[in-house]
Every structure is written in C-alpha cells, then in structure tokens.
mmCIF file with all atom_site columns, C-alpha atoms and ligand atoms in Angstrom:
data_model
loop_
_atom_site.group_PDB
_atom_site.id
_atom_site.type_symbol
_atom_site.label_atom_id
_atom_site.label_alt_id
_atom_site.label_comp_id
_atom_site.label_asym_id
_atom_site.label_entity_id
_atom_site.label_seq_id
_atom_site.pdbx_PDB_ins_code
_atom_site.Cartn_x
_atom_site.Cartn_y
_atom_site.Cartn_z
_atom_site.occupancy
_atom_site.B_iso_or_equiv
_atom_site.pdbx_formal_charge
_atom_site.auth_seq_id
_atom_site.auth_comp_id
_atom_site.auth_asym_id
_atom_site.auth_atom_id
_atom_site.pdbx_PDB_model_num
ATOM   1   C  CA  . MET A 1 1   ? 123.785 111.627 113.851 1.00 0.00 ? 1   MET A CA  1
ATOM   2   C  CA  . LYS A 1 2   ? 124.781 115.196 113.172 1.00 0.00 ? 2   LYS A CA  1
ATOM   3   C  CA  . TRP A 1 3   ? 124.153 117.945 115.741 1.00 0.00 ? 3   TRP A CA  1
ATOM   4   C  CA  . HIS A 1 4   ? 122.847 121.338 114.629 1.00 0.00 ? 4   HIS A CA  1
ATOM   5   C  CA  . LYS A 1 5   ? 123.008 124.427 116.843 1.00 0.00 ? 5   LYS A CA  1
ATOM   6   C  CA  . ILE A 1 6   ? 119.740 126.365 116.712 1.00 0.00 ? 6   ILE A CA  1
ATOM   7   C  CA  . PRO A 1 7   ? 120.574 130.051 116.357 1.00 0.00 ? 7   PRO A CA  1
ATOM   8   C  CA  . GLY A 1 8   ? 118.596 132.653 118.273 1.00 0.00 ? 8   GLY A CA  1
ATOM   9   C  CA  . VAL A 1 9   ? 117.079 130.199 120.757 1.00 0.00 ? 9   VAL A CA  1
ATOM   10  C  CA  . GLN A 1 10  ? 118.351 129.711 124.286 1.00 0.00 ? 10  GLN A CA  1
ATOM   11  C  CA  . HIS A 1 11  ? 117.278 127.182 126.850 1.00 0.00 ? 11  HIS A CA  1
ATOM   12  C  CA  . THR A 1 12  ? 114.691 128.729 129.139 1.00 0.00 ? 12  THR A CA  1
ATOM   13  C  CA  . PRO A 1 13  ? 112.285 127.315 131.709 1.00 0.00 ? 13  PRO A CA  1
ATOM   14  C  CA  . GLU A 1 14  ? 109.486 129.350 130.090 1.00 0.00 ? 14  GLU A CA  1
ATOM   15  C  CA  . PRO A 1 15  ? 107.142 127.395 127.814 1.00 0.00 ? 15  PRO A CA  1
ATOM   16  C  CA  . PHE A 1 16  ? 107.464 128.046 124.085 1.00 0.00 ? 16  PHE A CA  1
ATOM   17  C  CA  . ILE A 1 17  ? 106.760 126.508 120.671 1.00 0.00 ? 17  ILE A CA  1
ATOM   18  C  CA  . LYS A 1 18  ? 108.920 127.573 117.737 1.00 0.00 ? 18  LYS A CA  1
ATOM   19  C  CA  . LYS A 1 19  ? 109.354 126.301 114.197 1.00 0.00 ? 19  LYS A CA  1
ATOM   20  C  CA  . VAL A 1 20  ? 112.944 125.821 113.063 1.00 0.00 ? 20  VAL A CA  1
ATOM   21  C  CA  . THR A 1 21  ? 114.306 124.558 109.767 1.00 0.00 ? 21  THR A CA  1
ATOM   22  C  CA  . ILE A 1 22  ? 117.405 122.422 109.353 1.00 0.00 ? 22  ILE A CA  1
ATOM   23  C  CA  . GLY A 1 23  ? 118.035 121.824 105.659 1.00 0.00 ? 23  GLY A CA  1
ATOM   24  C  CA  . LEU A 1 24  ? 114.691 120.557 104.346 1.00 0.00 ? 24  LEU A CA  1
ATOM   25  C  CA  . THR A 1 25  ? 113.492 119.335 107.729 1.00 0.00 ? 25  THR A CA  1
ATOM   26  C  CA  . LEU A 1 26  ? 110.791 121.392 109.461 1.00 0.00 ? 26  LEU A CA  1
ATOM   27  C  CA  . ILE A 1 27  ? 111.001 120.986 113.208 1.00 0.00 ? 27  ILE A CA  1
ATOM   28  C  CA  . CYS A 1 28  ? 108.721 122.055 115.995 1.00 0.00 ? 28  CYS A CA  1
ATOM   29  C  CA  . LEU A 1 29  ? 110.907 122.984 118.977 1.00 0.00 ? 29  LEU A CA  1
ATOM   30  C  CA  . VAL A 1 30  ? 108.935 122.863 122.213 1.00 0.00 ? 30  VAL A CA  1
ATOM   31  C  CA  . GLY A 1 31  ? 109.822 124.068 125.697 1.00 0.00 ? 31  GLY A CA  1
ATOM   32  C  CA  . TYR A 1 32  ? 107.457 122.374 128.121 1.00 0.00 ? 32  TYR A CA  1
ATOM   33  C  CA  . GLU A 1 33  ? 107.754 122.134 131.903 1.00 0.00 ? 33  GLU A CA  1
ATOM   34  C  CA  . GLY A 1 34  ? 111.458 122.968 131.776 1.00 0.00 ? 34  GLY A CA  1
ATOM   35  C  CA  . GLU A 1 35  ? 112.362 120.395 129.116 1.00 0.00 ? 35  GLU A CA  1
ATOM   36  C  CA  . ILE A 1 36  ? 113.053 120.866 125.413 1.00 0.00 ? 36  ILE A CA  1
ATOM   37  C  CA  . PHE A 1 37  ? 111.587 118.589 122.748 1.00 0.00 ? 37  PHE A CA  1
ATOM   38  C  CA  . ALA A 1 38  ? 112.041 118.498 118.969 1.00 0.00 ? 38  ALA A CA  1
ATOM   39  C  CA  . LEU A 1 39  ? 109.353 116.968 116.763 1.00 0.00 ? 39  LEU A CA  1
ATOM   40  C  CA  . SER A 1 40  ? 108.296 117.093 113.146 1.00 0.00 ? 40  SER A CA  1
ATOM   41  C  CA  . ALA A 1 41  ? 106.419 120.332 112.438 1.00 0.00 ? 41  ALA A CA  1
ATOM   42  C  CA  . LEU A 1 42  ? 104.057 118.722 109.926 1.00 0.00 ? 42  LEU A CA  1
ATOM   43  C  CA  . CYS A 1 43  ? 100.863 117.160 111.196 1.00 0.00 ? 43  CYS A CA  1
ATOM   44  C  CA  . PRO A 1 44  ? 100.380 113.749 109.526 1.00 0.00 ? 44  PRO A CA  1
ATOM   45  C  CA  . HIS A 1 45  ? 96.613  114.254 109.426 1.00 0.00 ? 45  HIS A CA  1
ATOM   46  C  CA  . GLN A 1 46  ? 96.456  116.984 106.780 1.00 0.00 ? 46  GLN A CA  1
ATOM   47  C  CA  . GLY A 1 47  ? 99.910  118.554 106.865 1.00 0.00 ? 47  GLY A CA  1
ATOM   48  C  CA  . PHE A 1 48  ? 99.128  121.565 109.022 1.00 0.00 ? 48  PHE A CA  1
ATOM   49  C  CA  . ASP A 1 49  ? 101.910 123.377 110.896 1.00 0.00 ? 49  ASP A CA  1
ATOM   50  C  CA  . LEU A 1 50  ? 102.134 121.941 114.414 1.00 0.00 ? 50  LEU A CA  1
ATOM   51  C  CA  . SER A 1 51  ? 104.226 124.888 115.605 1.00 0.00 ? 51  SER A CA  1
ATOM   52  C  CA  . GLY A 1 52  ? 101.014 126.943 115.642 1.00 0.00 ? 52  GLY A CA  1
ATOM   53  C  CA  . GLY A 1 53  ? 99.573  124.516 118.168 1.00 0.00 ? 53  GLY A CA  1
ATOM   54  C  CA  . SER A 1 54  ? 99.694  124.209 121.925 1.00 0.00 ? 54  SER A CA  1
ATOM   55  C  CA  . CYS A 1 55  ? 100.795 121.762 124.605 1.00 0.00 ? 55  CYS A CA  1
ATOM   56  C  CA  . LYS A 1 56  ? 98.764  120.034 127.267 1.00 0.00 ? 56  LYS A CA  1
ATOM   57  C  CA  . TYR A 1 57  ? 99.379  116.880 129.326 1.00 0.00 ? 57  TYR A CA  1
ATOM   58  C  CA  . SER A 1 58  ? 102.811 116.413 127.644 1.00 0.00 ? 58  SER A CA  1
ATOM   59  C  CA  . LYS A 1 59  ? 101.251 116.398 124.179 1.00 0.00 ? 59  LYS A CA  1
ATOM   60  C  CA  . LEU A 1 60  ? 101.618 118.714 121.206 1.00 0.00 ? 60  LEU A CA  1
ATOM   61  C  CA  . ILE A 1 61  ? 98.162  119.578 119.877 1.00 0.00 ? 61  ILE A CA  1
ATOM   62  C  CA  . CYS A 1 62  ? 97.540  120.471 116.244 1.00 0.00 ? 62  CYS A CA  1
ATOM   63  C  CA  . PRO A 1 63  ? 95.609  123.748 115.943 1.00 0.00 ? 63  PRO A CA  1
ATOM   64  C  CA  . LEU A 1 64  ? 93.529  122.604 112.951 1.00 0.00 ? 64  LEU A CA  1
ATOM   65  C  CA  . HIS A 1 65  ? 91.607  119.531 114.119 1.00 0.00 ? 65  HIS A CA  1
ATOM   66  C  CA  . GLY A 1 66  ? 93.120  118.839 117.540 1.00 0.00 ? 66  GLY A CA  1
ATOM   67  C  CA  . TYR A 1 67  ? 95.101  115.673 116.861 1.00 0.00 ? 67  TYR A CA  1
ATOM   68  C  CA  . SER A 1 68  ? 97.751  115.329 119.547 1.00 0.00 ? 68  SER A CA  1
ATOM   69  C  CA  . TYR A 1 69  ? 101.220 113.783 119.781 1.00 0.00 ? 69  TYR A CA  1
ATOM   70  C  CA  . ASP A 1 70  ? 103.322 112.695 122.737 1.00 0.00 ? 70  ASP A CA  1
ATOM   71  C  CA  . LEU A 1 71  ? 106.247 115.088 123.174 1.00 0.00 ? 71  LEU A CA  1
ATOM   72  C  CA  . ARG A 1 72  ? 108.709 112.283 124.011 1.00 0.00 ? 72  ARG A CA  1
ATOM   73  C  CA  . THR A 1 73  ? 107.697 109.551 121.549 1.00 0.00 ? 73  THR A CA  1
ATOM   74  C  CA  . GLY A 1 74  ? 105.759 111.407 118.820 1.00 0.00 ? 74  GLY A CA  1
ATOM   75  C  CA  . LYS A 1 75  ? 103.051 108.771 119.115 1.00 0.00 ? 75  LYS A CA  1
ATOM   76  C  CA  . GLY A 1 76  ? 99.573  109.959 118.215 1.00 0.00 ? 76  GLY A CA  1
ATOM   77  C  CA  . SER A 1 77  ? 96.823  109.806 120.793 1.00 0.00 ? 77  SER A CA  1
ATOM   78  C  CA  . GLU A 1 78  ? 94.523  106.821 121.016 1.00 0.00 ? 78  GLU A CA  1
ATOM   79  C  CA  . GLY A 1 79  ? 92.458  106.284 117.889 1.00 0.00 ? 79  GLY A CA  1
ATOM   80  C  CA  . GLN A 1 80  ? 94.711  108.319 115.591 1.00 0.00 ? 80  GLN A CA  1
ATOM   81  C  CA  . ASN A 1 81  ? 97.021  105.461 114.537 1.00 0.00 ? 81  ASN A CA  1
ATOM   82  C  CA  . ASP A 1 82  ? 99.787  107.835 113.551 1.00 0.00 ? 82  ASP A CA  1
ATOM   83  C  CA  . LYS A 1 83  ? 103.123 109.162 114.729 1.00 0.00 ? 83  LYS A CA  1
ATOM   84  C  CA  . ILE A 1 84  ? 105.453 112.062 114.090 1.00 0.00 ? 84  ILE A CA  1
ATOM   85  C  CA  . ASN A 1 85  ? 109.245 112.011 114.089 1.00 0.00 ? 85  ASN A CA  1
ATOM   86  C  CA  . THR A 1 86  ? 111.072 113.067 117.206 1.00 0.00 ? 86  THR A CA  1
ATOM   87  C  CA  . TYR A 1 87  ? 114.661 114.292 117.301 1.00 0.00 ? 87  TYR A CA  1
ATOM   88  C  CA  . ALA A 1 88  ? 117.413 114.252 119.891 1.00 0.00 ? 88  ALA A CA  1
ATOM   89  C  CA  . VAL A 1 89  ? 117.985 117.497 121.795 1.00 0.00 ? 89  VAL A CA  1
ATOM   90  C  CA  . ASP A 1 90  ? 121.095 118.560 123.675 1.00 0.00 ? 90  ASP A CA  1
ATOM   91  C  CA  . ILE A 1 91  ? 121.720 121.700 125.713 1.00 0.00 ? 91  ILE A CA  1
ATOM   92  C  CA  . ARG A 1 92  ? 125.284 123.007 125.675 1.00 0.00 ? 92  ARG A CA  1
ATOM   93  C  CA  . ASP A 1 93  ? 126.060 126.240 127.551 1.00 0.00 ? 93  ASP A CA  1
ATOM   94  C  CA  . ASN A 1 94  ? 122.373 127.205 127.287 1.00 0.00 ? 94  ASN A CA  1
ATOM   95  C  CA  . ASP A 1 95  ? 122.406 126.763 123.494 1.00 0.00 ? 95  ASP A CA  1
ATOM   96  C  CA  . ILE A 1 96  ? 120.032 124.223 121.961 1.00 0.00 ? 96  ILE A CA  1
ATOM   97  C  CA  . TYR A 1 97  ? 121.285 121.542 119.567 1.00 0.00 ? 97  TYR A CA  1
ATOM   98  C  CA  . ILE A 1 98  ? 119.110 119.153 117.573 1.00 0.00 ? 98  ILE A CA  1
ATOM   99  C  CA  . GLY A 1 99  ? 120.474 115.837 116.360 1.00 0.00 ? 99  GLY A CA  1
ATOM   100 C  CA  . LEU A 1 100 ? 119.334 114.699 112.927 1.00 0.00 ? 100 LEU A CA  1
ATOM   101 C  CA  . PRO A 1 101 ? 120.149 111.334 111.390 1.00 0.00 ? 101 PRO A CA  1
ATOM   102 C  CA  . THR A 1 102 ? 122.590 111.477 108.511 1.00 0.00 ? 102 THR A CA  1
ATOM   103 C  CA  . VAL A 1 103 ? 121.877 109.772 105.185 1.00 0.00 ? 103 VAL A CA  1
ATOM   104 C  CA  . TRP A 1 104 ? 124.225 107.006 106.303 1.00 0.00 ? 104 TRP A CA  1
ATOM   105 C  CA  . ASP A 1 105 ? 122.216 106.553 109.551 1.00 0.00 ? 105 ASP A CA  1
ATOM   106 C  CA  . SER A 1 106 ? 119.022 106.190 107.488 1.00 0.00 ? 106 SER A CA  1
ATOM   107 C  CA  . ILE A 1 107 ? 120.598 103.598 105.183 1.00 0.00 ? 107 ILE A CA  1
ATOM   108 C  CA  . LYS A 1 108 ? 121.854 101.580 108.163 1.00 0.00 ? 108 LYS A CA  1
ATOM   109 C  CA  . GLN A 1 109 ? 118.365 101.705 109.713 1.00 0.00 ? 109 GLN A CA  1
ATOM   110 C  CA  . VAL A 1 110 ? 116.789 100.255 106.549 1.00 0.00 ? 110 VAL A CA  1
ATOM   111 C  CA  . PHE A 1 111 ? 119.251 97.339  106.469 1.00 0.00 ? 111 PHE A CA  1
ATOM   112 C  CA  . ASN A 1 112 ? 118.931 96.675  110.212 1.00 0.00 ? 112 ASN A CA  1
ATOM   113 C  CA  . LYS A 1 113 ? 115.165 96.186  109.778 1.00 0.00 ? 113 LYS A CA  1
ATOM   114 C  CA  . ARG A 1 114 ? 115.711 93.324  107.336 1.00 0.00 ? 114 ARG A CA  1
HETATM 115 S  S1  . LIG B 2 .   ? 95.834  118.793 110.172 1.00 0.00 ? 1   LIG B S1  1
HETATM 116 FE FE1 . LIG B 2 .   ? 96.475  118.418 112.197 1.00 0.00 ? 1   LIG B FE1 1
HETATM 117 S  S2  . LIG B 2 .   ? 94.760  117.526 113.115 1.00 0.00 ? 1   LIG B S2  1
HETATM 118 FE FE2 . LIG B 2 .   ? 94.120  117.842 111.096 1.00 0.00 ? 1   LIG B FE2 1
#
C-alpha cells in the first residue's frame, strides 16, 4: 500500500464530502461524525459522482437515484447487490492520508484468491 497526503484538506470534526483524485482514482473523502472515510467517487449504478451526495445513518447516498453505501465497508444497501471500493485513511498531524493498493498489491490479491 502506498500512502498519499491529500493537499488542502485538514482533519476536522465538521462534516464534509469532497472529491479528490489520486492518479486515475476518483475518491470521495467523507468527514462524518468526527471520522474520515475514503470511498470510490463513482456510483456503480450509473456512474454518477457520489461526492455530490449526502450522508445519513453512516451511509453515503448517491444524489441521482438514492442508492446508498456503507461508509466503512462500501457495501450497498439491501436490494442493491453492489459495492464500492473503500480505502485506508490515516491522520498524521491533522493531515489526511489515503492508502491505495500498489500494482504489486493487486497482483498478490489475484493470486491469493486462487
Ligand atoms: S447513479 Fe447513483 S443511484 Fe443511480
């Protein structure tokens, strides 16, 4: 895993939703009830931008059709049968870091599933 410092964003107890880009990965960074979460910014339903959504009951809600995803697991709500990627988050001196798997991590994951 490689850690990426997110510029211009500091840890705050205030709620927020912000889209950040690391390489080609679009990430929805969410501050909710004092915790920070990082999830894929693309809704698997029809590809809408989840960072324009809202949070309720620890779920990120897509603004287009209301599909919702657990902030911790990325699992879609009952009946959706879908999931979005979640990413590791670390706070260091109030700065926010997101951990993304490296290419090597992804290759190892494929072989470990066999
Ligand atoms: S595009 Fe997100 S719920 Fe339809």
